[in-house]
Coordinates of C-alpha atoms in Angstrom, one line a residue:
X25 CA 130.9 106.7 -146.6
X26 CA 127.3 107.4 -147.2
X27 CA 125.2 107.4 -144.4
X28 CA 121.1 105.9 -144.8
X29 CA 118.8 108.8 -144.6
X30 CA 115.7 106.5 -144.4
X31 CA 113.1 107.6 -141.7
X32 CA 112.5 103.8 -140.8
X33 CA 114.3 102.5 -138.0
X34 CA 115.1 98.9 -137.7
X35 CA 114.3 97.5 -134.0
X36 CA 117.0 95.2 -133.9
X37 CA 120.3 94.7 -133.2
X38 CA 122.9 93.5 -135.5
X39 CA 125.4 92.3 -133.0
X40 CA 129.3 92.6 -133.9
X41 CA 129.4 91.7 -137.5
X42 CA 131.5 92.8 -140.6
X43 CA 128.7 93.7 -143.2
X44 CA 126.9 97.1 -143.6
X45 CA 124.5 97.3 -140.8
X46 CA 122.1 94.9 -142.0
X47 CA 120.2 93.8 -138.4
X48 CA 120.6 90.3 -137.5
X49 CA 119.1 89.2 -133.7
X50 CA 116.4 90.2 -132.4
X51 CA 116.2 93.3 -129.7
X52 CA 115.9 92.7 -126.2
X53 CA 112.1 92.3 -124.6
X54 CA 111.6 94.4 -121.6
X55 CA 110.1 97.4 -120.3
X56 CA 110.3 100.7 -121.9
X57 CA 111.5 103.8 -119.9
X58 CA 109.6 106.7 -120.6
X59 CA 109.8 108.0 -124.4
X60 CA 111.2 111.2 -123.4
X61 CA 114.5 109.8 -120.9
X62 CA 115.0 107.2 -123.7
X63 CA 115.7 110.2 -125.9
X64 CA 117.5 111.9 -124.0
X65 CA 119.9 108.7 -123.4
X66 CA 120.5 108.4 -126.9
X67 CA 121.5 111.8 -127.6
X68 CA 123.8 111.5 -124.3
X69 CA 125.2 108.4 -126.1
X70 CA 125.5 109.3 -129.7
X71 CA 127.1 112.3 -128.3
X72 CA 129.2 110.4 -126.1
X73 CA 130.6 108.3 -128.8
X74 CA 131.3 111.0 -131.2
X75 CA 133.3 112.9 -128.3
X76 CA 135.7 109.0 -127.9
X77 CA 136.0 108.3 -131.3
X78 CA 137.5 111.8 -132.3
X79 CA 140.0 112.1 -129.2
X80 CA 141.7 108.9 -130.1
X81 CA 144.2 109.1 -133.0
X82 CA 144.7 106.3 -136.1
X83 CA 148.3 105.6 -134.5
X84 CA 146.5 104.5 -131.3
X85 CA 144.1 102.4 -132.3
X86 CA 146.9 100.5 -134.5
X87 CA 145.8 102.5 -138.2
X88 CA 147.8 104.1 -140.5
X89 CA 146.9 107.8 -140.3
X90 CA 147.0 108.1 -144.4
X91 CA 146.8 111.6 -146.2
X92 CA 144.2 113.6 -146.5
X93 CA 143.0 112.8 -143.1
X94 CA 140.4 116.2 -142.1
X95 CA 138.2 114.0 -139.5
X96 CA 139.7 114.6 -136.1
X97 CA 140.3 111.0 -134.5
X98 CA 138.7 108.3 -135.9
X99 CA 136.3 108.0 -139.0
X100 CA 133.2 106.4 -138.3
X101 CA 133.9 103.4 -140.3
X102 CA 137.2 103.0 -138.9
X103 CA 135.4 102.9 -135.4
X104 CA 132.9 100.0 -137.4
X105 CA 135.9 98.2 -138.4
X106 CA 137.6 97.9 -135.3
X107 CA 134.5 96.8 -133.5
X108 CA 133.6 94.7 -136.6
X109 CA 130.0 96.2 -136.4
X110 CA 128.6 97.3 -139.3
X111 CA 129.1 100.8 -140.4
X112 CA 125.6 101.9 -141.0
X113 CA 124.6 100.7 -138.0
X114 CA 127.5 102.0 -136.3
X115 CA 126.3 105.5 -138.3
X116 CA 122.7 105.2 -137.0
X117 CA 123.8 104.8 -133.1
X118 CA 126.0 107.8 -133.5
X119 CA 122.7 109.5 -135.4
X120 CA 120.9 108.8 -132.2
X121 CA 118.2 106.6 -134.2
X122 CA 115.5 104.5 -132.1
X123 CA 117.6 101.2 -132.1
X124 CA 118.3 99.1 -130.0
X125 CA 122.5 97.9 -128.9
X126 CA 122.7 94.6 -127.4
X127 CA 125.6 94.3 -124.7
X128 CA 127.7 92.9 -127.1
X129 CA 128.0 95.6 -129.4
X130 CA 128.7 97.8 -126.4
X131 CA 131.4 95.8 -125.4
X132 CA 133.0 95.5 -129.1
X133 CA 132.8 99.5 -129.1
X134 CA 134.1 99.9 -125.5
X135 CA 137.4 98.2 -126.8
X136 CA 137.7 99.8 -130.0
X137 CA 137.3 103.2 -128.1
X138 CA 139.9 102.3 -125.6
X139 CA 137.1 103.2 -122.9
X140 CA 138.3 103.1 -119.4
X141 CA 136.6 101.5 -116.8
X142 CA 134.8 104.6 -115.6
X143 CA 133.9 105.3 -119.4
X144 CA 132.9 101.8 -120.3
X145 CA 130.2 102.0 -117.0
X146 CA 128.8 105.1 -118.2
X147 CA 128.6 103.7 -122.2
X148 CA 126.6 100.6 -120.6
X149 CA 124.5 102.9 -118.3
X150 CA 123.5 105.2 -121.1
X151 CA 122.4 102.4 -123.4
X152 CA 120.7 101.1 -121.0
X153 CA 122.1 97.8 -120.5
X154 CA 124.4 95.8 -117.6
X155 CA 127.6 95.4 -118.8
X156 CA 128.8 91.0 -119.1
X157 CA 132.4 92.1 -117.8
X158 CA 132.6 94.8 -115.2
X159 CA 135.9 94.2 -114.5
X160 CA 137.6 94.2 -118.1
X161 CA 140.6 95.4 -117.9
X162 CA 141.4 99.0 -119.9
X163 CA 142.3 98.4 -123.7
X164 CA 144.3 101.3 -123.3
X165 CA 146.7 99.1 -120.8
X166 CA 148.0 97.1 -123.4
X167 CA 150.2 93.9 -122.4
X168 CA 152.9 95.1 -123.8
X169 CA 152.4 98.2 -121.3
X170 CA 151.7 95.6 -118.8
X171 CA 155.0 94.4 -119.1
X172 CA 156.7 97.3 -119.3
X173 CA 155.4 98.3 -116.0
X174 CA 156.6 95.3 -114.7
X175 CA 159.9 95.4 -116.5
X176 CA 160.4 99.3 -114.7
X177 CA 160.7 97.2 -111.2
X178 CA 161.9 98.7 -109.1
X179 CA 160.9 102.3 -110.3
X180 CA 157.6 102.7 -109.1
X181 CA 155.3 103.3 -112.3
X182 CA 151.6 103.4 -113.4
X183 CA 149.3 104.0 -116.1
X184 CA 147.1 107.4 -114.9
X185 CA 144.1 108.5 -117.4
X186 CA 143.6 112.0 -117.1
X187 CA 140.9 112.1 -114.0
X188 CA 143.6 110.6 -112.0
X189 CA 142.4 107.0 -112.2
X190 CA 144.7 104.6 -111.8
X191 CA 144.4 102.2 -114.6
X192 CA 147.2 99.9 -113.9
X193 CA 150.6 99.9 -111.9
X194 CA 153.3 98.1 -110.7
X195 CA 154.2 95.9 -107.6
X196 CA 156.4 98.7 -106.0
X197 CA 153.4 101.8 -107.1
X198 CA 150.5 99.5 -105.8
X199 CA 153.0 100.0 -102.4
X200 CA 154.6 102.9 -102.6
X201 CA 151.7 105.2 -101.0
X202 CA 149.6 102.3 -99.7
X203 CA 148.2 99.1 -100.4
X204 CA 146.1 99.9 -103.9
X205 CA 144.9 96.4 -104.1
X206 CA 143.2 96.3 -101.0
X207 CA 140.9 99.4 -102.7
X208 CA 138.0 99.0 -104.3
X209 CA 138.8 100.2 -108.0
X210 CA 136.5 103.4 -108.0
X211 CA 138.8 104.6 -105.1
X212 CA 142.1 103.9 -106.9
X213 CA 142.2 107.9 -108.1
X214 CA 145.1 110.0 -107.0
X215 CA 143.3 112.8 -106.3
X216 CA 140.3 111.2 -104.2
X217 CA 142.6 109.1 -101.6
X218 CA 145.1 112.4 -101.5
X219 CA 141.8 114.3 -100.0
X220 CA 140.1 111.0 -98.2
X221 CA 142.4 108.3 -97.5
X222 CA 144.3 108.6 -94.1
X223 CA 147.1 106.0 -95.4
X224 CA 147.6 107.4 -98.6
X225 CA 147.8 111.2 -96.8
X226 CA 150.6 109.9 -94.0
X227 CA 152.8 109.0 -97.1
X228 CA 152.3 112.4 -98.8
X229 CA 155.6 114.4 -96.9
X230 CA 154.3 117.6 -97.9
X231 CA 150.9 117.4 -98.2
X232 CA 149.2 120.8 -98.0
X233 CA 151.4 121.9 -101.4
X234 CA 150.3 118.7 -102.8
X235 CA 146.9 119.0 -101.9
X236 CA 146.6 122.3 -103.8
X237 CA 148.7 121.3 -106.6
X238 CA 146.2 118.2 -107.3
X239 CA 143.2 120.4 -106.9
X240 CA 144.4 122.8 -109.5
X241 CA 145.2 120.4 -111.5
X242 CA 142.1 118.7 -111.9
X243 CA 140.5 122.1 -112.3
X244 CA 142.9 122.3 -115.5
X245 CA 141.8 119.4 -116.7
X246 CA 138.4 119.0 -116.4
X247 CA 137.8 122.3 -118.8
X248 CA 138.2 120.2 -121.7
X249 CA 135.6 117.9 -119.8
X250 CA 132.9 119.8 -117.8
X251 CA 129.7 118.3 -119.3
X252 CA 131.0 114.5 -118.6
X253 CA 129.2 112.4 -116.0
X254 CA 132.5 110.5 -114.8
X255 CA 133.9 114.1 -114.4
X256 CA 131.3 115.0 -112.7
X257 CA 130.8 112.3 -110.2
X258 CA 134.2 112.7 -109.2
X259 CA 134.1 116.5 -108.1
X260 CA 130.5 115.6 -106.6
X261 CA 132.3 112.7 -104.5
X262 CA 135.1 115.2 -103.6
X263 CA 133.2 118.0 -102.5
X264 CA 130.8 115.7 -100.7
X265 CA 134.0 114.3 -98.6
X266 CA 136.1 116.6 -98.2
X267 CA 135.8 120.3 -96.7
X268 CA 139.3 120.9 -97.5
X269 CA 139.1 120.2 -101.1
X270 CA 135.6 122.4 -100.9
X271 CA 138.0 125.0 -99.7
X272 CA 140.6 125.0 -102.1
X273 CA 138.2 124.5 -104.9
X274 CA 136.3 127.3 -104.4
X275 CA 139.9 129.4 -104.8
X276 CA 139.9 128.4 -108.6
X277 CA 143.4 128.2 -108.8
X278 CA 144.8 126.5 -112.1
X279 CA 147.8 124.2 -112.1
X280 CA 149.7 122.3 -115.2
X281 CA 150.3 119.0 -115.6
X282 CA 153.6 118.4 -115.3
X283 CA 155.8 116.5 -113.1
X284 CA 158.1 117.5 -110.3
X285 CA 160.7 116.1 -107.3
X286 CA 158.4 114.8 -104.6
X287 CA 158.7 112.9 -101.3
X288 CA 157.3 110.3 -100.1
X289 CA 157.1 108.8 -96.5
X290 CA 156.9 105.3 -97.2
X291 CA 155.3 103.4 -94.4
X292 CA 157.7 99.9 -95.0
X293 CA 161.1 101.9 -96.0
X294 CA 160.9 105.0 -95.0
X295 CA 161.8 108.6 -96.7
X296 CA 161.9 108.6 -100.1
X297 CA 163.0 111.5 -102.8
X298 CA 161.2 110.4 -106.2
X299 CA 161.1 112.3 -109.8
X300 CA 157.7 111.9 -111.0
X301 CA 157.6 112.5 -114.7
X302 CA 154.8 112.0 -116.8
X303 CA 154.7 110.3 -120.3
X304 CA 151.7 110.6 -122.4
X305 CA 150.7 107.5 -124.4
X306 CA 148.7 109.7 -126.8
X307 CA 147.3 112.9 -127.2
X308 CA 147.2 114.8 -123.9
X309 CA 144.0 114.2 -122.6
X310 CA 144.9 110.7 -123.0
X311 CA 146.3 108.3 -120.5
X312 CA 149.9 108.4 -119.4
X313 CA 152.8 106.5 -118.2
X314 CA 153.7 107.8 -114.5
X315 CA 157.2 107.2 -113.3
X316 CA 158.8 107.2 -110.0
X317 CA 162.6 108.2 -110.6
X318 CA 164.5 107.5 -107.4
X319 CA 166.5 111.0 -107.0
X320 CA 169.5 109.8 -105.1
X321 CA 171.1 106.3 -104.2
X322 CA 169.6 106.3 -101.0
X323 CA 165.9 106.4 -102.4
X324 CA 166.7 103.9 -105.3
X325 CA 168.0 101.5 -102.6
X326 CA 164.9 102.1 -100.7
X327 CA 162.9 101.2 -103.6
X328 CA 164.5 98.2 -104.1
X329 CA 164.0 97.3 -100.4
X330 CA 160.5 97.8 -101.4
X331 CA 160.5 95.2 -104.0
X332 CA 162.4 93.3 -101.9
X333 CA 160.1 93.3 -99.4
X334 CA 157.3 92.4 -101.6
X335 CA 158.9 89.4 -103.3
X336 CA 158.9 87.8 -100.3
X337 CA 156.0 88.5 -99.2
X338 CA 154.4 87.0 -102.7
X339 CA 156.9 84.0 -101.7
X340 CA 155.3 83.3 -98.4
X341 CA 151.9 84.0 -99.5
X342 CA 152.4 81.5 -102.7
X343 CA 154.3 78.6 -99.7
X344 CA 151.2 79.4 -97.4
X345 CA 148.4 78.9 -100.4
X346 CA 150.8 75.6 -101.5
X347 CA 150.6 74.3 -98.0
X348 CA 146.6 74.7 -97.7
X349 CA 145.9 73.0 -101.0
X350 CA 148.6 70.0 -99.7
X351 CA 146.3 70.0 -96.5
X352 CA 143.3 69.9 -98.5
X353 CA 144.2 67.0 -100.4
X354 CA 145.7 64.6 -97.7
X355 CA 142.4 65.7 -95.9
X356 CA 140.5 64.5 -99.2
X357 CA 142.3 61.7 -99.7
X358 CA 141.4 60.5 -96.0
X359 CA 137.7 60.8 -96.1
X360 CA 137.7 59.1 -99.7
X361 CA 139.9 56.1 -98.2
X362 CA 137.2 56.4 -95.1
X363 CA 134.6 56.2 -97.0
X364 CA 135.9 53.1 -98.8
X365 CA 136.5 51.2 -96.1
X366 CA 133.2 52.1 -94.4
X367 CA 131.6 50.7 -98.1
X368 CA 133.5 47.8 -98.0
X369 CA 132.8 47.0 -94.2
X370 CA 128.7 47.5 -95.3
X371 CA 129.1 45.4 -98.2
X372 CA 131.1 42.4 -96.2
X373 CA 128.5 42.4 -93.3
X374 CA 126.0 42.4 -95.8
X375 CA 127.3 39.5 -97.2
X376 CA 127.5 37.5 -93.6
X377 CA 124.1 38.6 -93.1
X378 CA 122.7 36.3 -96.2
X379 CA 125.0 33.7 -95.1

C-alpha cells in the first residue's frame, strides 16, 4: 500500500465505501473545539486505532493469515476492507490528518475492530461524535458464541474481555452471583461489583482471598494497558469506592490469570463448588470464554435447580405479559364497540331530529 503524502487535507468525509479514499459527503457543521484539544484528540485516536488494529489477529477478524505476514495484527487495508472504507482515508485517520469521520465510519470501524462497548464509547468520544447505537452489542460476541453460551446451560458461562467486563453470559451466570440484568451495563465488571456490590459480595464464600486475587490480577493486566482511558476510569472508579481495594492496591501484589476451584453461595440454591476455567478466544489480552464447571454432583444438581428455577420464572413472566396484552385487547375491543354504538346512537337521533 502507498500511503498519500500530500499536505492538503480533504474536509470531508467519505462515509463507508469500497474505493480509495476519495471523499464523498460533506463534513459535519458545528462548532470547532479549540485547535490545540482537536489535535490532541486526533493523535489519541490515530493512536488508539493503530493500538486495535494490531492486537487483533487475521484468524479473528475471519482472514487468512497468508505468508509473509511482518505487520502485527491487521494491515491497514485489511482494517479498510473490513469496514469497506476506503484505504487512504482509512491511512489518513490513522496519520492523524485534519479530517473529519462521520458517525458512520466510526461505527463501520468499531465492528471491524471488534471494539467492546467500553472501547466503542471512547472511539466516538475521541472523534468527537455521539455514537447512533449505544447499545450495539460486542462484535467480538459472535452468534455463534451466543449460542454456545446458551447451548453450555446449565454450566454457568460468560464472555469476560480482559478488564473484567462482562460482555455476554448465560441464563444461569446472569444468576449465579446476582441478578446481572438488573445492572446497568458499566457495572456488569467482575472486579467492580466484587469491591462494590453487597449482592454480588454475599455470594463470594471466600471473599477476602478473592478480593486480593482480583486486585492482583487487574494489576497484571493492566501493564500491557496503563495509558488507556477505559483502564483508567476503571481503577479511578475503584479507588474512588472502595477503601479496601485502595488498600490492597497500594500492596502491588501481582496475580496470573488463570482459573481455579471456587465457591459460591448462591442466594436461590445454595452452596455451590464450581471450576472456573478460562478459554481465550484470541490472543491473551483478548476476550475469553469463562466457564463454571460444577465440581461434584451435588453442585451440578444445584446448577440445574438454577436453570430450573429460571425457566419458570421466564414461563410465568411470558403467561403474565400474555395475560396483559389479552386484557389490553378485550379492553380495546370494548371502547371501540362503545364508541360505535355511541356513533350510531348520534347519527339515529340526528336523523329523528330532521324528521
Amino acid at each position: 500500500m502507498t500511503a498519500m503524502t500530500t499536505d492538503a487535507a480533504p474536509t470531508r468525509d467519505p462515509g463507508p465505501a469500497t474505493g480509495s479514499g476519495t471523499a464523498t459527503g460533506p463534513a459535519a457543521a458545528g462548532p470547532a473545539p479549540a485547535a490545540g484539544a482537536t489535535d490532541i484528540r486526533r493523535h489519541e485516536l490515530a493512536a488508539f486505532l493503530r493500538s486495535r488494529r494490531e492486537r487483533i489477529s487475521p484468524e479473528q477478524a475471519g482472514l487468512p493469515r497468508g505468508r509473509r505476514r511482518r505487520t502485527p495484527g491487521l494491515r491497514r487495508e485489511e482494517v479498510a476492507q473490513l469496514s469497506a472504507v476506503g484505504v487512504t482515508w482509512y491511512t489518513w485517520i490513522e496519520q492523524a490528518r485534519p479530517i473529519q469521520v462521520s458517525p458512520q465510519v466510526l461505527d463501520a470501524l468499531a465492528g471491524a475492530l471488534l471494539l467492546d462497548p467500553t472501547e466503542r464509547a471512547h472511539l466516538f468520544a475521541l472523534a468527537g461524535q455521539g455514537d447512533p447505537h449505544p447499545e450495539t452489542p460486542c462484535p467480538a460476541v459472535t452468534p455463534a458464541l451466543r449460542a454456545l453460551l446458551d447451548q453450555l446451560e446449565p454450566v454457568p458461562a460468560a464472555v469476560q474481555n480482559s478488564r473484567y467486563d462482562f460482555l455476554a453470559y448465560n441464563r444461569t451466570f446472569g444468576r449465579l452471583f446476582r441478578d446481572l440484568d438488573a445492572l446497568p451495563r458499566a457495572d456488569r465488571n467482575s472486579i467492580w461489583l466484587a469491591f462494590t456490590d453487597t449482592e454480588f459480595r454475599a455470594a463470594v464464600a471466600d471473599l477476602p482471598e478473592v478480593l486480593t486475587s482480583l486486585a492482583g490480577k487487574l494489576r497484571a493486566a493492566m501493564a500491557e494497558h496503563l495509558a488507556e482511558p477505559a483502564w483508567k476510569e476503571l481503577l479511578h472508579r475503584l479507588r474512588t469506592a472502595s477503601p479496601e481495594f485502595r488498600e490492597i492496591w497500594a500492596r502491588h501484589d501481582v496475580v496470573d490469570q488463570s482459573g481455579r476451584l471456587k465457591t459460591i453461595r448462591n442466594a436461590h440454591v445454595g452452596l455451590l463448588r464450581l471450576e472456573h476455567t478460562n478459554l481465550y478466544l484470541g490472543p491473551a489480552a483478548g476476550p475469553k470464554l469463562v466457564t463454571y464447571v460444577p465440581a461434584d454432583a451435588q453442585s451440578r444438581a444445584g446448577v440445574e435447580r438454577l436453570q430450573a428455577l429460571i425457566l419458570a420464572e421466564e414461563a410465568r413472566t411470558a403467561e403474565q405479559e400474555a395475560a396483559a396484552q389479552e386484557t389490553a385487547a378485550r379492553e380495546a375491543a370494548v371502547k371501540e364497540t362503545a364508541a360505535k354504538e355511541a356513533a350510531a346512537g348520534a347519527q339515529g337521533e340526528g336523523v329523528l331530529a330532521g324528521a
